[in-house]
XYZ file of N, CA and C in Angstrom:
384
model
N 7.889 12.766 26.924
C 8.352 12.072 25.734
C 7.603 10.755 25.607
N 7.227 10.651 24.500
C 6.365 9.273 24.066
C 7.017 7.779 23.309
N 7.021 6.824 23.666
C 7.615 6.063 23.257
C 7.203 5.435 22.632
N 7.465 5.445 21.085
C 6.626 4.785 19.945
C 6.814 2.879 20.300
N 5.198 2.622 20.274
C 5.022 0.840 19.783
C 5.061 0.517 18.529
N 6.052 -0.053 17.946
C 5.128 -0.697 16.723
C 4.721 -2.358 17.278
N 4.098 -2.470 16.170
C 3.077 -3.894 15.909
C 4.485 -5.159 15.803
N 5.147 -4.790 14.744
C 6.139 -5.688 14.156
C 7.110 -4.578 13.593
N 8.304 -5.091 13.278
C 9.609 -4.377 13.467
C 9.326 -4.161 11.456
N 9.850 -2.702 10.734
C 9.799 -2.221 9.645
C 10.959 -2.397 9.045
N 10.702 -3.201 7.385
C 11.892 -3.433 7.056
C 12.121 -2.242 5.771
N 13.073 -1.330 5.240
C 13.223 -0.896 4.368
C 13.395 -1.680 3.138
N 12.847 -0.629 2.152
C 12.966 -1.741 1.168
C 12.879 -0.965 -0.115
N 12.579 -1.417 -1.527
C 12.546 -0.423 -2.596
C 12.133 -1.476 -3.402
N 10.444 -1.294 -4.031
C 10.090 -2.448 -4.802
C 9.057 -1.788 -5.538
N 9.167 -1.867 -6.846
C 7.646 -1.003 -7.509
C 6.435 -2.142 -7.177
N 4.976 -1.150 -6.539
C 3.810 -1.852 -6.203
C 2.937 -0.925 -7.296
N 1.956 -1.597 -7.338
C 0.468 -0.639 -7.427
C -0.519 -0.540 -6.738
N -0.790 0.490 -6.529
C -2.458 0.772 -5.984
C -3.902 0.932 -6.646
N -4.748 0.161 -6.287
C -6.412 0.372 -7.113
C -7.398 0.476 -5.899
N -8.237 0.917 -6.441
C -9.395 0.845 -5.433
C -9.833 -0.264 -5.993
N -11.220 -1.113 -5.168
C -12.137 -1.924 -5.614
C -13.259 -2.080 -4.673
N -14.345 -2.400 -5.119
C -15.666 -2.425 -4.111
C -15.654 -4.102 -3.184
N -15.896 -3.137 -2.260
C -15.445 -4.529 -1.037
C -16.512 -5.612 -0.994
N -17.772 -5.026 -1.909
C -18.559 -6.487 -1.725
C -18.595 -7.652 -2.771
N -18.115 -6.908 -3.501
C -17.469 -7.955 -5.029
C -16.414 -7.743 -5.722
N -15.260 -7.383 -5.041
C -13.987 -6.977 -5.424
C -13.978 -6.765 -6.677
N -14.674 -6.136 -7.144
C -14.393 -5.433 -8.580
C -13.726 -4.127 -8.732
N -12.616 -4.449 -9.684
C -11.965 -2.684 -9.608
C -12.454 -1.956 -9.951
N -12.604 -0.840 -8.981
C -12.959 0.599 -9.408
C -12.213 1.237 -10.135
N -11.178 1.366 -10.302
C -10.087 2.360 -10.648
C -9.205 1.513 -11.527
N -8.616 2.284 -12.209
C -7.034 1.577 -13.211
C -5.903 1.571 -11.677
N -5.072 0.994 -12.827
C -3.845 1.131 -11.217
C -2.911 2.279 -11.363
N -2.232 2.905 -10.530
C -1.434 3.863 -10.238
C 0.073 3.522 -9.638
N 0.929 3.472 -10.227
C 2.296 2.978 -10.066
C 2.649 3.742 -8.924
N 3.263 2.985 -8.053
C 4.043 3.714 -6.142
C 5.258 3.011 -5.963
N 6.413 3.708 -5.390
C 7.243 2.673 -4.840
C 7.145 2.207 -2.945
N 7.251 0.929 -2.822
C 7.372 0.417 -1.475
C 8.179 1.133 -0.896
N 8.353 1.946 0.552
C 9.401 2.122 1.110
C 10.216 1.542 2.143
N 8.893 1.037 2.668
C 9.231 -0.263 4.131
C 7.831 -0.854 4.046
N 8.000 -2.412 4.846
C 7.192 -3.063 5.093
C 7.281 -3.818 6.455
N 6.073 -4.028 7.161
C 5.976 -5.017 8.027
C 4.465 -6.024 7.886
N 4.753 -6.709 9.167
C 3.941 -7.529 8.817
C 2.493 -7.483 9.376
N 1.961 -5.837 9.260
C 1.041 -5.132 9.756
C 0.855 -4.191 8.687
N 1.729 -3.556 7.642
C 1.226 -2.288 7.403
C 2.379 -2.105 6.117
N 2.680 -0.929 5.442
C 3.682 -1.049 4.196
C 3.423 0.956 4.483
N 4.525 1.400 3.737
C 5.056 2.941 3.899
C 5.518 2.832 2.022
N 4.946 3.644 1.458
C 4.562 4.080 0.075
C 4.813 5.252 -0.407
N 5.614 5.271 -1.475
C 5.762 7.124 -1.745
C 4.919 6.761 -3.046
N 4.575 7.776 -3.797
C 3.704 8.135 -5.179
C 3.698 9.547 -5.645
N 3.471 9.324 -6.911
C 3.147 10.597 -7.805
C 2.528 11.305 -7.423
N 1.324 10.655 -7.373
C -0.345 11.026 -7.694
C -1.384 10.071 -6.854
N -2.611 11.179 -6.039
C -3.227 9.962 -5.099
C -4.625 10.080 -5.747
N -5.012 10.778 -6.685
C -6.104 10.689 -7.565
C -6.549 9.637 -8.457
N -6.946 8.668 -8.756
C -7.037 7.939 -9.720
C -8.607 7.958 -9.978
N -8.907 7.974 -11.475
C -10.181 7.923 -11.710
C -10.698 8.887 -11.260
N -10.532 10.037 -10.516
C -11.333 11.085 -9.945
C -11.767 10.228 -8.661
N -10.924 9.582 -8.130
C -11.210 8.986 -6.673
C -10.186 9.283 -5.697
N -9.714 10.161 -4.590
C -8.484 9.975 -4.059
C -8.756 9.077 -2.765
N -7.391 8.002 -3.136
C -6.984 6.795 -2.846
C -7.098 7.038 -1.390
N -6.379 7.966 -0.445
C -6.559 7.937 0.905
C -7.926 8.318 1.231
N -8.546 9.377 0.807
C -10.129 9.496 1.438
C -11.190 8.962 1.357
N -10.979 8.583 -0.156
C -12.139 7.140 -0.721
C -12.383 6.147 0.068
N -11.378 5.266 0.270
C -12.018 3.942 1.582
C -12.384 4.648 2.691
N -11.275 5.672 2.907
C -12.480 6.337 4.697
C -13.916 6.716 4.779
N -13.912 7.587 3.435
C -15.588 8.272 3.180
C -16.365 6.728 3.058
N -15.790 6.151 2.744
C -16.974 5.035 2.490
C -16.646 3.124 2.103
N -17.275 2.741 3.669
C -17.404 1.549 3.347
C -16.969 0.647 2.187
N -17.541 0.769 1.451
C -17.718 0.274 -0.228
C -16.215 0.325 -0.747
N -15.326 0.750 -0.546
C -14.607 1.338 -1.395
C -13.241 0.097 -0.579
N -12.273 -0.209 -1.666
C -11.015 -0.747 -0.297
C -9.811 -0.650 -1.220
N -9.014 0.257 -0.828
C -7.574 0.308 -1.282
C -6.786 -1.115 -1.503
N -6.127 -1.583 -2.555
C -5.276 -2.592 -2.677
C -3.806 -2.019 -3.314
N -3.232 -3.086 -2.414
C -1.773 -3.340 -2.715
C -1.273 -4.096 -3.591
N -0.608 -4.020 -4.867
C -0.767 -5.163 -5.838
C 0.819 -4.908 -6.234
N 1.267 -6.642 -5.864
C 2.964 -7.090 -6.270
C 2.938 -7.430 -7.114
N 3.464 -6.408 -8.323
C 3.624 -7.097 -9.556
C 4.018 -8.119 -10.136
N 5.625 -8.118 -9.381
C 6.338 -9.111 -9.508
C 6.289 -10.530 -8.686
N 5.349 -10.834 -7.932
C 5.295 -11.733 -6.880
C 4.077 -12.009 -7.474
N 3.638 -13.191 -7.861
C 2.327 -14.053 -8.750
C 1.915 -15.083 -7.716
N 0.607 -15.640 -7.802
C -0.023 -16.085 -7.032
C -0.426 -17.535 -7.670
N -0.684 -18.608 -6.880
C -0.673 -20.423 -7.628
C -1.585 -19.768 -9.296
N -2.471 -18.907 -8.850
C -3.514 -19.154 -10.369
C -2.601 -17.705 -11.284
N -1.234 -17.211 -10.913
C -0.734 -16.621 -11.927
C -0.633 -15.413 -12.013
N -1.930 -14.947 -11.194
C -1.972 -13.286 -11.111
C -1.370 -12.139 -10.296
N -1.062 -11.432 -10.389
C -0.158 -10.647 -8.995
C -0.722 -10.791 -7.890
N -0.132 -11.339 -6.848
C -0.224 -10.926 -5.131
C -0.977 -9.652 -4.703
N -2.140 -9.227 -4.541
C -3.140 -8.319 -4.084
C -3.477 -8.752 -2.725
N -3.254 -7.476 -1.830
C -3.610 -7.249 -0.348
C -4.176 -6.549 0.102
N -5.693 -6.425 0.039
C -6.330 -5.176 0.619
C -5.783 -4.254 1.822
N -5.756 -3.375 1.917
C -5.138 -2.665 2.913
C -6.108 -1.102 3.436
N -6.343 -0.464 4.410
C -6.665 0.581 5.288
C -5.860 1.626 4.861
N -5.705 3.124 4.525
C -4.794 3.888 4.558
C -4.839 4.604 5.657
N -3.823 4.792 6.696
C -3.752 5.538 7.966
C -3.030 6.556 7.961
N -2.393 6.927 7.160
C -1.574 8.097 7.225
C -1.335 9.070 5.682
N -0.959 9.813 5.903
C -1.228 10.765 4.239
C 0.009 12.047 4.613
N 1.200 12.122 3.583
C 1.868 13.751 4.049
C 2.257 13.831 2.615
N 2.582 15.469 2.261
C 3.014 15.274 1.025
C 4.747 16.101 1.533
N 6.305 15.650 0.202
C 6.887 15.417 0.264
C 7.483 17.046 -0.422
N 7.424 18.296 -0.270
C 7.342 18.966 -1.491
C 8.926 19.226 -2.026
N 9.531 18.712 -1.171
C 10.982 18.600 -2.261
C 11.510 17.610 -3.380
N 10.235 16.556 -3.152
C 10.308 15.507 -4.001
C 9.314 15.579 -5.115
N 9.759 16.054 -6.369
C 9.021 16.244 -7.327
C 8.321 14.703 -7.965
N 9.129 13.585 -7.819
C 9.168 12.956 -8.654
C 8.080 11.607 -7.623
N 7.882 11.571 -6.544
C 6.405 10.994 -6.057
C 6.849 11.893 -3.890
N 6.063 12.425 -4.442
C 5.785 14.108 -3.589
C 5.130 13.306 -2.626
N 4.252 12.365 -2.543
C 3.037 11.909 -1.920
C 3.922 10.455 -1.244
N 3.536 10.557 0.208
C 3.471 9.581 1.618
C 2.970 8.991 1.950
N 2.232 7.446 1.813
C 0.958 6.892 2.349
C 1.187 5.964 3.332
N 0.800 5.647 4.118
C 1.270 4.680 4.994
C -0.480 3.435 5.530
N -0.515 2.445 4.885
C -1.472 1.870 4.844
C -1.202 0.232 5.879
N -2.549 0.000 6.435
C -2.369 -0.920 7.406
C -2.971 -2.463 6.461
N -2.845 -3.567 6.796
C -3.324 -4.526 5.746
C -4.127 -5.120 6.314
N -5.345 -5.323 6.289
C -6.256 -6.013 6.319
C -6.656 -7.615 6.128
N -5.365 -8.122 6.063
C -5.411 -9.410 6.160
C -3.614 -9.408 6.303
N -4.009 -10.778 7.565
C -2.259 -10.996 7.470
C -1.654 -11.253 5.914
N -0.655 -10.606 6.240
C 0.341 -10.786 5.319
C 1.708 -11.903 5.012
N 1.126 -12.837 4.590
C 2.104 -14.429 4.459
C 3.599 -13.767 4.785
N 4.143 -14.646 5.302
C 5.524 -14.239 5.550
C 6.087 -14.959 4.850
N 6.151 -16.029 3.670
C 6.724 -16.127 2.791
C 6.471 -14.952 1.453
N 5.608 -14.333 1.299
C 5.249 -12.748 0.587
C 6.669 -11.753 1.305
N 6.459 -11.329 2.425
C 7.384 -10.419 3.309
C 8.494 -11.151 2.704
N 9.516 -12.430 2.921
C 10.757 -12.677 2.863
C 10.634 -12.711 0.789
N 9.659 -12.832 0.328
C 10.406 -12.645 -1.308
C 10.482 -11.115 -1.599
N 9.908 -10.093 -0.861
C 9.702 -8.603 -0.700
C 11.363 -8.270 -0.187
N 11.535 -9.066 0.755
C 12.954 -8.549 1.208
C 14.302 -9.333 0.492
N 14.228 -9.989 0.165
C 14.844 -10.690 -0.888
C 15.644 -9.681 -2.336
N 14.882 -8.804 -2.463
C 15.364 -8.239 -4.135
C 15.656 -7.320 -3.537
């Protein structure tokens, strides 16, 4: 029997995010965004259900792996940043399952973040 580590302890949660791709050497978006709900977060990584992992004819989990260039973001709608714009967190996707009793976002992602994640961000996330 294996005894799971995590990094930092996972908080449940329920918050609409979005996901885009964008090119990692000039953060320009690749993709439109694709509406997901948060399911848990820590202060390492976030657990995501969704519709749809296609956007643009790019899918969101294999795209940053196949290639460098490419970097999944996390974008808080509701959480704005000093110059106004939503809270965006590049993030890694490490995990992928699909849900098939759940019609309504079938799809599992579980993505690691690539830059710490402010813990005043985490406590307004757990907050609502």
């Amino acid at each position: 029997m294996t005894i799971e580590r995590r990094l930092a302890k996972r908080y449940a949660t329920e918050e609409k995010v979005n996901l885009f791709l964008r090119d990692a050497a000039d953060s320009q978006r690749l993709t439109e965004t694709v509406e997901a709900n948060l399911i848990d977060i820590s202060l390492h990584g976030a657990g995501i259900r969704l519709l749809q992992v296609v956007i643009d004819g790019n899918h969101i989990f294999y795209a940053p792996l196949d290639s460098p260039d490419k970097v999944l973001c996390l974008e808080f709608p509701l959480i704005t940043t000093d110059d106004g714009d939503p809270f965006v967190i590049p993030t890694r996707p490490v995990w992928l399952d699909r849900c098939l009793e759940d019609s309504k976002a079938p799809f599992r992602i579980r993505v690691e973040f690539l830059e710490k994640l402010p813990k005043d961000i985490l406590q307004i996330v757990l907050k609502d």
